[in-house]
mmCIF file of C-alpha atoms in Angstrom:
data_model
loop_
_atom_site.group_PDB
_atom_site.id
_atom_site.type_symbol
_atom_site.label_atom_id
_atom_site.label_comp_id
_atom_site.label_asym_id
_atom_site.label_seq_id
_atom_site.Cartn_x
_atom_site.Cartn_y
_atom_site.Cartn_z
ATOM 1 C CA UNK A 25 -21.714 5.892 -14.937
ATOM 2 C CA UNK A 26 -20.759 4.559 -18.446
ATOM 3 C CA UNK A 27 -17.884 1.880 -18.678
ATOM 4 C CA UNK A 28 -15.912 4.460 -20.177
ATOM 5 C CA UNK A 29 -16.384 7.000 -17.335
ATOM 6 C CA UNK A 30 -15.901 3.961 -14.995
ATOM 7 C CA UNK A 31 -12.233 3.233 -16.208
ATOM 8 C CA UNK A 32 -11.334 7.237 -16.639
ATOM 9 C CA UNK A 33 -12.322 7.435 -12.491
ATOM 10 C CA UNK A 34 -10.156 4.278 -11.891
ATOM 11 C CA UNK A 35 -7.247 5.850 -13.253
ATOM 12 C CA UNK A 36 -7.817 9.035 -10.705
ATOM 13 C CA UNK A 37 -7.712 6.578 -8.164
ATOM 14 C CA UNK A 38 -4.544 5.009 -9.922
ATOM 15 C CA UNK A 39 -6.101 1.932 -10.082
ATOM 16 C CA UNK A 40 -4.448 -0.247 -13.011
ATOM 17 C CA UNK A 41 -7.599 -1.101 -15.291
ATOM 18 C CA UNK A 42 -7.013 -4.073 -17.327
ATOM 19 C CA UNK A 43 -9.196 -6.086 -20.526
ATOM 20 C CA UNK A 44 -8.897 -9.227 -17.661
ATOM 21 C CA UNK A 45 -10.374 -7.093 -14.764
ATOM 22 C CA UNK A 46 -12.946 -5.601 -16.995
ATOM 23 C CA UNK A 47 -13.859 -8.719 -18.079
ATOM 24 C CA UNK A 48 -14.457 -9.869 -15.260
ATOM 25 C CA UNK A 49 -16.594 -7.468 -13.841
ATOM 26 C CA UNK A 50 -18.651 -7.562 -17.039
ATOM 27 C CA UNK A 51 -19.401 -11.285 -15.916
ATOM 28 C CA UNK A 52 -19.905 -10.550 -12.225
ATOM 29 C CA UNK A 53 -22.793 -7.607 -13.191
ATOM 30 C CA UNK A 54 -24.544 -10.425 -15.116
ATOM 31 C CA UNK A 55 -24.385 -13.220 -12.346
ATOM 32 C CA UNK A 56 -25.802 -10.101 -10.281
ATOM 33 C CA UNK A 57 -28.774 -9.702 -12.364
ATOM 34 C CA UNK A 58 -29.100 -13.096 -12.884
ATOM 35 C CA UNK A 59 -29.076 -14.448 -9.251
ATOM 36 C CA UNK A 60 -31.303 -11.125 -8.434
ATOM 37 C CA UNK A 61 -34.048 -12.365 -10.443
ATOM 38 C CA UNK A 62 -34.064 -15.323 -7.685
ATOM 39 C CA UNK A 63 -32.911 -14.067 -4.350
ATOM 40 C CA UNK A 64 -32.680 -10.234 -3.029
ATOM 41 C CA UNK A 65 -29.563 -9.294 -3.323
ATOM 42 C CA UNK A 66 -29.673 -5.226 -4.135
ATOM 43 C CA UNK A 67 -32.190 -2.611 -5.730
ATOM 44 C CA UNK A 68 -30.360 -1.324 -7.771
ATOM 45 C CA UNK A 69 -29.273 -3.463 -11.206
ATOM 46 C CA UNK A 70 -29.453 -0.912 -13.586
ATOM 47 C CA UNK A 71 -26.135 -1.363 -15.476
ATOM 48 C CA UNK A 72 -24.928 2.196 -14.930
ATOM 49 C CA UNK A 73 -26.123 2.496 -11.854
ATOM 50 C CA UNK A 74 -24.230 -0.714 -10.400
ATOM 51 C CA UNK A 75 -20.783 0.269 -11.920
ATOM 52 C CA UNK A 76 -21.418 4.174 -10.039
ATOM 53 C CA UNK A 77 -23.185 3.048 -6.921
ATOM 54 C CA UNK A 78 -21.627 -0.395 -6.015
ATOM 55 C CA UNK A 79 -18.357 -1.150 -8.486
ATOM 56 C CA UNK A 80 -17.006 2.247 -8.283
ATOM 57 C CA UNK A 81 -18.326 2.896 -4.200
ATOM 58 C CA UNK A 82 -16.564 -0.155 -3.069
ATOM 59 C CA UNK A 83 -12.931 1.395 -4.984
ATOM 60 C CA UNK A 84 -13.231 4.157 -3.283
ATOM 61 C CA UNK A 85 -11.878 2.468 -0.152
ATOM 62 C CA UNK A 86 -8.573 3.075 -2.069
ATOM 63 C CA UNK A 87 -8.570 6.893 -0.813
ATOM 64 C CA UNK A 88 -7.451 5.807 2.387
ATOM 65 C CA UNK A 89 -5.231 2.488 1.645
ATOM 66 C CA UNK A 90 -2.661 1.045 -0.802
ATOM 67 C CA UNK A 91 -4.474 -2.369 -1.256
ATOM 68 C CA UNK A 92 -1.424 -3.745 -3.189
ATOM 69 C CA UNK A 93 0.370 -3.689 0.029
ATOM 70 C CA UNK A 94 -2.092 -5.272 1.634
ATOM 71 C CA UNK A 95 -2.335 -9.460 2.313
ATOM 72 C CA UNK A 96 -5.126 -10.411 4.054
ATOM 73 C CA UNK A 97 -8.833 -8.508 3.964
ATOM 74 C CA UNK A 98 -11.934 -9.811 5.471
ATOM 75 C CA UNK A 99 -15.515 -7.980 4.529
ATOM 76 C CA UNK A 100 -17.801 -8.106 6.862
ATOM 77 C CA UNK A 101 -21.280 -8.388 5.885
ATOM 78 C CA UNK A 102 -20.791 -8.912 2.537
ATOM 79 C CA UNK A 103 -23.932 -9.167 1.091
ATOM 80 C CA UNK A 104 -23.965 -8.919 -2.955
ATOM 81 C CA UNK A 105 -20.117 -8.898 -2.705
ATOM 82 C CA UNK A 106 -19.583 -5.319 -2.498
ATOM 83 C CA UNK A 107 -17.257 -4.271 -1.612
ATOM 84 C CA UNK A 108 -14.962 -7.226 -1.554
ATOM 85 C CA UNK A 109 -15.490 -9.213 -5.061
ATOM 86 C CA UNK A 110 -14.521 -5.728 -6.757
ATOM 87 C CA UNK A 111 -11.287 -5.395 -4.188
ATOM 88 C CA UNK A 112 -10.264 -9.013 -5.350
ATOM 89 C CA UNK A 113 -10.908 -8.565 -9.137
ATOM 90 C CA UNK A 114 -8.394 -5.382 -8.866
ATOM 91 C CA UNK A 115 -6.214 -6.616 -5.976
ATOM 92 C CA UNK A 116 -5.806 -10.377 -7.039
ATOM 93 C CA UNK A 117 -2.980 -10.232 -4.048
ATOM 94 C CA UNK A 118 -5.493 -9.693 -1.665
ATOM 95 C CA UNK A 119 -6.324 -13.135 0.183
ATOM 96 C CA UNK A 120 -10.206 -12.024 1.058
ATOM 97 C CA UNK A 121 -12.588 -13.591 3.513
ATOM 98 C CA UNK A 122 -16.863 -12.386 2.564
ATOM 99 C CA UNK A 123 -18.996 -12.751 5.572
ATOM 100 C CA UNK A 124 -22.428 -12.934 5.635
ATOM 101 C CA UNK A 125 -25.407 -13.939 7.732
ATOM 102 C CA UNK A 126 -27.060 -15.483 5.033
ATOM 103 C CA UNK A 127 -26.713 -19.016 3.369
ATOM 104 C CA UNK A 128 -28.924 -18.359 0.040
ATOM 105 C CA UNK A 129 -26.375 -15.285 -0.573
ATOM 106 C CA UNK A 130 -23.301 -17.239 -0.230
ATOM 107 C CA UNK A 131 -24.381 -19.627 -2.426
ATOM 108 C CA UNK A 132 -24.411 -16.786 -4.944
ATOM 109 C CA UNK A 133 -21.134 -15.707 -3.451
ATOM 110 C CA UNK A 134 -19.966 -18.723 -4.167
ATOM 111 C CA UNK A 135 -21.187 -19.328 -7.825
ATOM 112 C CA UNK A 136 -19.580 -15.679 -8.520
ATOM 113 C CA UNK A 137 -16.050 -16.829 -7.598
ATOM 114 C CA UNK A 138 -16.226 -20.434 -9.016
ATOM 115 C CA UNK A 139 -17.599 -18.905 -12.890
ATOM 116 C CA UNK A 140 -15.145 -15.413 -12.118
ATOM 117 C CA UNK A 141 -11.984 -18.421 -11.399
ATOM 118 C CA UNK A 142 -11.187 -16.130 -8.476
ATOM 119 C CA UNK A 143 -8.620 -17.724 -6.054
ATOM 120 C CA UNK A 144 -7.556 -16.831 -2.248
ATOM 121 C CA UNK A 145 -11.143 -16.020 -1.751
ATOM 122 C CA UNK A 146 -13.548 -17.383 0.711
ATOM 123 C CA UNK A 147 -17.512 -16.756 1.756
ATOM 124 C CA UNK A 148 -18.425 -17.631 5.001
ATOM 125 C CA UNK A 149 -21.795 -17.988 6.665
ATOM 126 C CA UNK A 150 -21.727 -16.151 9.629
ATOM 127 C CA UNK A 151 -22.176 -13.310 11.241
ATOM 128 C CA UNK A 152 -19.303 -10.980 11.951
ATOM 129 C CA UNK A 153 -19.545 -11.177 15.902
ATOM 130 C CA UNK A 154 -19.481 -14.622 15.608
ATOM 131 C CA UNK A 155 -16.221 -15.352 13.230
ATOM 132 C CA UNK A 156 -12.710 -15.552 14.337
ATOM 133 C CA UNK A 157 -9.645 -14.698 12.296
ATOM 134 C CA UNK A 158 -7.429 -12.233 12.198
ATOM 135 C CA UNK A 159 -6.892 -9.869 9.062
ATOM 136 C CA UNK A 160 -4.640 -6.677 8.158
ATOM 137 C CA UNK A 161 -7.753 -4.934 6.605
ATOM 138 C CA UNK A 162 -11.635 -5.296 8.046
ATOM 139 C CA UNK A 163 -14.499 -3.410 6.019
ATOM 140 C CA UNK A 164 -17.508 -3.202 6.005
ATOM 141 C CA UNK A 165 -20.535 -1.165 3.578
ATOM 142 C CA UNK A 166 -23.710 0.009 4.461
ATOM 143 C CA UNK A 167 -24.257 -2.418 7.343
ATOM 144 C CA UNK A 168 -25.004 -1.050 10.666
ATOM 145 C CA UNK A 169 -24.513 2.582 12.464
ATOM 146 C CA UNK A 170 -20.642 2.862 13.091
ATOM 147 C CA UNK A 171 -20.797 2.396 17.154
ATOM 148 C CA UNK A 172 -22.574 -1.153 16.121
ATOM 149 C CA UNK A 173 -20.239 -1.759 13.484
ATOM 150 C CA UNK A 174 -17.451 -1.674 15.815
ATOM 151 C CA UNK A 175 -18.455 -4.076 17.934
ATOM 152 C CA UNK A 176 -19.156 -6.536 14.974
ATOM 153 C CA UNK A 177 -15.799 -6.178 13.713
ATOM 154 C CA UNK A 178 -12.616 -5.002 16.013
ATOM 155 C CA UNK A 179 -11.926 -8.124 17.304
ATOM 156 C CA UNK A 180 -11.160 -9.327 13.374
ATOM 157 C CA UNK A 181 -8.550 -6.472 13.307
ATOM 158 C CA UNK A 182 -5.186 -7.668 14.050
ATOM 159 C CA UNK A 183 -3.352 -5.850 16.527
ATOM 160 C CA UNK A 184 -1.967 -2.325 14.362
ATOM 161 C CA UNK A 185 -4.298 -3.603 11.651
ATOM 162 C CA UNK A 186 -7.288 -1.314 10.045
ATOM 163 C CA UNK A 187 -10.971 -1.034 9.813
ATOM 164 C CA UNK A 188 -12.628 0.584 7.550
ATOM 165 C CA UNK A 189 -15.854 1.884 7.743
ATOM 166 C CA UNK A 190 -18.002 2.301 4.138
ATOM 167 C CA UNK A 191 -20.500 5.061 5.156
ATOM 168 C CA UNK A 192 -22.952 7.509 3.414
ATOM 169 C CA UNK A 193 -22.623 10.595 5.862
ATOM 170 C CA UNK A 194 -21.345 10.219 8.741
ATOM 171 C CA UNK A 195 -21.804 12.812 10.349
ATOM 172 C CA UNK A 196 -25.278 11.893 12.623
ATOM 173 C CA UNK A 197 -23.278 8.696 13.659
ATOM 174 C CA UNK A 198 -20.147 9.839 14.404
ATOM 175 C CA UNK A 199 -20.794 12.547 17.176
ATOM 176 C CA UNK A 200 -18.133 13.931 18.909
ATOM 177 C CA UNK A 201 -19.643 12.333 21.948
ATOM 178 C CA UNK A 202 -19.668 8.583 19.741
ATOM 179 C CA UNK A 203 -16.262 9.561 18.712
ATOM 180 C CA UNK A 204 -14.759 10.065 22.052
ATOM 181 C CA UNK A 205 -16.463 7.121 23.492
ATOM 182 C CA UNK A 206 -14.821 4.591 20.746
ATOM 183 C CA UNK A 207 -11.459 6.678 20.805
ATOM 184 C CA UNK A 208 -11.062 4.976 24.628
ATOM 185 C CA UNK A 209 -10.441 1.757 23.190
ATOM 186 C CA UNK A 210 -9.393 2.529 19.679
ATOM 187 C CA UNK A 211 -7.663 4.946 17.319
ATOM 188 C CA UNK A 212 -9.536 6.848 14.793
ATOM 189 C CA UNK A 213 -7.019 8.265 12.091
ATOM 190 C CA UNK A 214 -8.880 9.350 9.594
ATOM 191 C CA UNK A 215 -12.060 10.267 8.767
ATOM 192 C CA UNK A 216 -12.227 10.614 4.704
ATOM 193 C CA UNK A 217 -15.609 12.582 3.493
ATOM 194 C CA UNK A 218 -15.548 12.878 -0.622
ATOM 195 C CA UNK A 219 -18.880 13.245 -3.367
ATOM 196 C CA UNK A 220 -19.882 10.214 -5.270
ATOM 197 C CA UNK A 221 -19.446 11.258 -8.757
ATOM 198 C CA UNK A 222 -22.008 11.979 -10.957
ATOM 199 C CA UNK A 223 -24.752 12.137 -7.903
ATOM 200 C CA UNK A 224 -22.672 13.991 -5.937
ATOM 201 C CA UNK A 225 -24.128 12.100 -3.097
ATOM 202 C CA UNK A 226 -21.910 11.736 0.392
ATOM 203 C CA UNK A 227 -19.734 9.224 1.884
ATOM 204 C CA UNK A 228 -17.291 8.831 4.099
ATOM 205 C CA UNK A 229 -14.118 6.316 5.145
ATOM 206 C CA UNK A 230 -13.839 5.368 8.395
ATOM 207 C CA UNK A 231 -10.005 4.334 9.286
ATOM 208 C CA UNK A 232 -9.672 3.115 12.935
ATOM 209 C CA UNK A 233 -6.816 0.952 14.157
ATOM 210 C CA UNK A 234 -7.160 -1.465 16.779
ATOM 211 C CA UNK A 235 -3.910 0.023 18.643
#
């Protein structure tokens, strides 16, 4: 995915693209191959394969959710900061909390938001069982199988508050059986299956509220 074909899928999102955000992201793909080259952070760091399979991915969480009306976010295992370095650059109201289980990647997590001057952001070294908070928004990409990833998460959720599940297809994880089981304890509202552009590989969005 080109820059140019990067901002023209933004805008069918409605996502406001400005010079500042692109900017920005610009410098965060360059601390990404640069901190790559010393700790493993992702595969994948060709330049328009990052801005398809990890800038773009993590914006598609917009499908299900207005993030401008959203305050507080927390993504749980974070990892490279995807998806919620992208949500900040483009939601700068969002107050974000990155968790991950490991220190050497929040130290990169850390040197991204000091040199991108990104504020109301925090990473945290932790796993996500272990944390307490309480946020409007959880998420959560490419991390564990969904009945896992509940447990990890749900008790972040704020009471009416979302999760949001990042997944490729979700179909072998979410059987009805899986679905009825977590549907005892929480509501499942929507279940969001879409292409990835260009690939036309699957994901999915995972919206359950912790009722």
């Amino acid at each position: 995915m080109t820059k140019e074909e990067f901002i023209a899928a933004l805008k069918e999102l409605n996502i406001e693209v400005t010079e500042e955000k692109l900017a920005k992201l610009n410098k965060f793909y360059k601390l990404l191959v640069e901190w790559n080259s010393k700790i493993n952070l992702t595969r994948i760091i060709e330049e328009q394969d990052v801005y398809l399979k990890h800038f773009y991915d993590s914006l598609t969480i917009t499908k299900v959710i207005d993030l401008n009306k959203v305050e507080t976010l927390c993504d749980v295992g974070t990892g490279a900061g995807f998806p919620g370095i992208v949500l900040k650059i483009f939601y700068p109201n969002l107050k974000v909390t990155l968790i991950d289980s490991l220190e050497k990647r929040i130290k990169y997590l850390n040197d991204v938001i000091e040199k991108l001057n990104l504020e109301n952001i925090k990473a945290i070294h932790s796993r996500g069982e272990a944390y307490q908070g309480s946020f409007d928004i959880v998420t959560s990409r490419a991390v564990a199988n969904i009945e896992k990833l509940v447990t990890y998460t749900m008790h972040l959720v704020k009471k009416n508050g979302k999760f949001i599940a990042m997944k490729g297809n979700i179909d072998k994880e979410l059987t009805p059986e899986i679905e009825k089981k977590l549907s005892k304890k929480y509501q499942i509202v929507t279940i969001k299956k879409f292409l990835l552009p260009k690939e036309n590989s699957n994901r999915s969005l995972v919206v359950i509220i912790n009722k």
